[in-house]
Amino acid sequence: AAVANNDWAIGQLVDRVSHSPYWAKTAIFIIEDDAQDGPDHVDARRTVALVASPFARRGIIDSTLYTTSS
């Protein structure tokens, strides 16, 4: 239920911002993380990142190595 609530909240955020006057200058970055202090079951060297922005290109997969701390 918590994951579904989080997905719903992200959808609401993106919908509201993307239909606002601020959208043309906005980028929303979403990464997987947990409420703990520091890395544990989520590998700190590997995470999923999503970008919602008019600057983002559709269908692009970027395999550049990024880390949660960077």
mmCIF file with all atom_site columns, C-alpha atoms in Angstrom:
data_model
loop_
_atom_site.group_PDB
_atom_site.id
_atom_site.type_symbol
_atom_site.label_atom_id
_atom_site.label_alt_id
_atom_site.label_comp_id
_atom_site.label_asym_id
_atom_site.label_entity_id
_atom_site.label_seq_id
_atom_site.pdbx_PDB_ins_code
_atom_site.Cartn_x
_atom_site.Cartn_y
_atom_site.Cartn_z
_atom_site.occupancy
_atom_site.B_iso_or_equiv
_atom_site.pdbx_formal_charge
_atom_site.auth_seq_id
_atom_site.auth_comp_id
_atom_site.auth_asym_id
_atom_site.auth_atom_id
_atom_site.pdbx_PDB_model_num
ATOM 1  C CA . ALA A 1 1  ? 0.000  0.000  0.000   1.00 0.00 ? 1  ALA A CA 1
ATOM 2  C CA . ALA A 1 2  ? 2.873  2.387  0.793   1.00 0.00 ? 2  ALA A CA 1
ATOM 3  C CA . VAL A 1 3  ? 4.403  1.862  -2.665  1.00 0.00 ? 3  VAL A CA 1
ATOM 4  C CA . ALA A 1 4  ? 1.031  2.513  -4.309  1.00 0.00 ? 4  ALA A CA 1
ATOM 5  C CA . ASN A 1 5  ? 0.553  5.676  -2.242  1.00 0.00 ? 5  ASN A CA 1
ATOM 6  C CA . ASN A 1 6  ? 4.023  6.870  -3.231  1.00 0.00 ? 6  ASN A CA 1
ATOM 7  C CA . ASP A 1 7  ? 3.335  6.214  -6.927  1.00 0.00 ? 7  ASP A CA 1
ATOM 8  C CA . TRP A 1 8  ? 0.024  8.074  -6.668  1.00 0.00 ? 8  TRP A CA 1
ATOM 9  C CA . ALA A 1 9  ? 1.696  11.034 -4.939  1.00 0.00 ? 9  ALA A CA 1
ATOM 10 C CA . ILE A 1 10 ? 4.423  11.244 -7.601  1.00 0.00 ? 10 ILE A CA 1
ATOM 11 C CA . GLY A 1 11 ? 1.755  11.157 -10.301 1.00 0.00 ? 11 GLY A CA 1
ATOM 12 C CA . GLN A 1 12 ? -0.137 13.970 -8.591  1.00 0.00 ? 12 GLN A CA 1
ATOM 13 C CA . LEU A 1 13 ? 3.038  16.052 -8.256  1.00 0.00 ? 13 LEU A CA 1
ATOM 14 C CA . VAL A 1 14 ? 4.057  15.605 -11.895 1.00 0.00 ? 14 VAL A CA 1
ATOM 15 C CA . ASP A 1 15 ? 0.495  16.280 -13.099 1.00 0.00 ? 15 ASP A CA 1
ATOM 16 C CA . ARG A 1 16 ? 0.165  19.492 -11.084 1.00 0.00 ? 16 ARG A CA 1
ATOM 17 C CA . VAL A 1 17 ? 3.594  20.851 -11.969 1.00 0.00 ? 17 VAL A CA 1
ATOM 18 C CA . SER A 1 18 ? 3.345  19.884 -15.656 1.00 0.00 ? 18 SER A CA 1
ATOM 19 C CA . HIS A 1 19 ? 0.108  21.862 -15.963 1.00 0.00 ? 19 HIS A CA 1
ATOM 20 C CA . SER A 1 20 ? 1.462  24.939 -14.187 1.00 0.00 ? 20 SER A CA 1
ATOM 21 C CA . PRO A 1 21 ? 3.254  28.005 -15.543 1.00 0.00 ? 21 PRO A CA 1
ATOM 22 C CA . TYR A 1 22 ? 6.499  26.692 -13.977 1.00 0.00 ? 22 TYR A CA 1
ATOM 23 C CA . TRP A 1 23 ? 6.679  23.565 -16.156 1.00 0.00 ? 23 TRP A CA 1
ATOM 24 C CA . ALA A 1 24 ? 8.768  25.157 -18.924 1.00 0.00 ? 24 ALA A CA 1
ATOM 25 C CA . LYS A 1 25 ? 11.660 25.663 -16.476 1.00 0.00 ? 25 LYS A CA 1
ATOM 26 C CA . THR A 1 26 ? 11.225 22.563 -14.290 1.00 0.00 ? 26 THR A CA 1
ATOM 27 C CA . ALA A 1 27 ? 12.963 19.204 -13.938 1.00 0.00 ? 27 ALA A CA 1
ATOM 28 C CA . ILE A 1 28 ? 11.755 16.634 -11.405 1.00 0.00 ? 28 ILE A CA 1
ATOM 29 C CA . PHE A 1 29 ? 14.293 13.943 -10.449 1.00 0.00 ? 29 PHE A CA 1
ATOM 30 C CA . ILE A 1 30 ? 12.992 10.805 -8.755  1.00 0.00 ? 30 ILE A CA 1
ATOM 31 C CA . ILE A 1 31 ? 15.313 8.147  -7.294  1.00 0.00 ? 31 ILE A CA 1
ATOM 32 C CA . GLU A 1 32 ? 14.723 4.987  -5.297  1.00 0.00 ? 32 GLU A CA 1
ATOM 33 C CA . ASP A 1 33 ? 15.652 5.388  -1.656  1.00 0.00 ? 33 ASP A CA 1
ATOM 34 C CA . ASP A 1 34 ? 14.398 4.337  1.753   1.00 0.00 ? 34 ASP A CA 1
ATOM 35 C CA . ALA A 1 35 ? 13.833 6.076  5.058   1.00 0.00 ? 35 ALA A CA 1
ATOM 36 C CA . GLN A 1 36 ? 17.002 4.690  6.650   1.00 0.00 ? 36 GLN A CA 1
ATOM 37 C CA . ASP A 1 37 ? 20.146 6.677  7.347   1.00 0.00 ? 37 ASP A CA 1
ATOM 38 C CA . GLY A 1 38 ? 22.580 5.557  4.651   1.00 0.00 ? 38 GLY A CA 1
ATOM 39 C CA . PRO A 1 39 ? 22.695 2.611  2.262   1.00 0.00 ? 39 PRO A CA 1
ATOM 40 C CA . ASP A 1 40 ? 21.411 -0.786 3.355   1.00 0.00 ? 40 ASP A CA 1
ATOM 41 C CA . HIS A 1 41 ? 19.253 -3.074 1.197   1.00 0.00 ? 41 HIS A CA 1
ATOM 42 C CA . VAL A 1 42 ? 19.285 -0.549 -1.665  1.00 0.00 ? 42 VAL A CA 1
ATOM 43 C CA . ASP A 1 43 ? 22.771 -0.718 -3.166  1.00 0.00 ? 43 ASP A CA 1
ATOM 44 C CA . ALA A 1 44 ? 24.245 2.800  -2.900  1.00 0.00 ? 44 ALA A CA 1
ATOM 45 C CA . ARG A 1 45 ? 26.174 2.266  -6.140  1.00 0.00 ? 45 ARG A CA 1
ATOM 46 C CA . ARG A 1 46 ? 23.073 1.402  -8.155  1.00 0.00 ? 46 ARG A CA 1
ATOM 47 C CA . THR A 1 47 ? 19.627 2.950  -8.227  1.00 0.00 ? 47 THR A CA 1
ATOM 48 C CA . VAL A 1 48 ? 16.762 3.706  -10.581 1.00 0.00 ? 48 VAL A CA 1
ATOM 49 C CA . ALA A 1 49 ? 16.356 7.352  -11.558 1.00 0.00 ? 49 ALA A CA 1
ATOM 50 C CA . LEU A 1 50 ? 13.450 8.925  -13.410 1.00 0.00 ? 50 LEU A CA 1
ATOM 51 C CA . VAL A 1 51 ? 13.292 12.429 -14.855 1.00 0.00 ? 51 VAL A CA 1
ATOM 52 C CA . ALA A 1 52 ? 10.078 14.304 -15.610 1.00 0.00 ? 52 ALA A CA 1
ATOM 53 C CA . SER A 1 53 ? 10.822 17.483 -17.530 1.00 0.00 ? 53 SER A CA 1
ATOM 54 C CA . PRO A 1 54 ? 10.216 19.200 -20.837 1.00 0.00 ? 54 PRO A CA 1
ATOM 55 C CA . PHE A 1 55 ? 14.012 18.937 -21.254 1.00 0.00 ? 55 PHE A CA 1
ATOM 56 C CA . ALA A 1 56 ? 13.988 15.116 -21.056 1.00 0.00 ? 56 ALA A CA 1
ATOM 57 C CA . ARG A 1 57 ? 13.912 13.136 -24.302 1.00 0.00 ? 57 ARG A CA 1
ATOM 58 C CA . ARG A 1 58 ? 11.395 10.285 -24.567 1.00 0.00 ? 58 ARG A CA 1
ATOM 59 C CA . GLY A 1 59 ? 12.580 6.709  -24.852 1.00 0.00 ? 59 GLY A CA 1
ATOM 60 C CA . ILE A 1 60 ? 16.174 7.438  -23.847 1.00 0.00 ? 60 ILE A CA 1
ATOM 61 C CA . ILE A 1 61 ? 18.068 5.000  -21.638 1.00 0.00 ? 61 ILE A CA 1
ATOM 62 C CA . ASP A 1 62 ? 21.185 6.515  -20.072 1.00 0.00 ? 62 ASP A CA 1
ATOM 63 C CA . SER A 1 63 ? 23.578 3.850  -18.794 1.00 0.00 ? 63 SER A CA 1
ATOM 64 C CA . THR A 1 64 ? 26.045 6.340  -17.319 1.00 0.00 ? 64 THR A CA 1
ATOM 65 C CA . LEU A 1 65 ? 27.200 5.284  -13.851 1.00 0.00 ? 65 LEU A CA 1
ATOM 66 C CA . TYR A 1 66 ? 25.651 7.514  -11.199 1.00 0.00 ? 66 TYR A CA 1
ATOM 67 C CA . THR A 1 67 ? 25.468 6.808  -7.464  1.00 0.00 ? 67 THR A CA 1
ATOM 68 C CA . THR A 1 68 ? 22.928 7.746  -4.827  1.00 0.00 ? 68 THR A CA 1
ATOM 69 C CA . SER A 1 69 ? 25.488 9.896  -3.035  1.00 0.00 ? 69 SER A CA 1
ATOM 70 C CA . SER A 1 70 ? 26.627 11.660 -6.204  1.00 0.00 ? 70 SER A CA 1
#
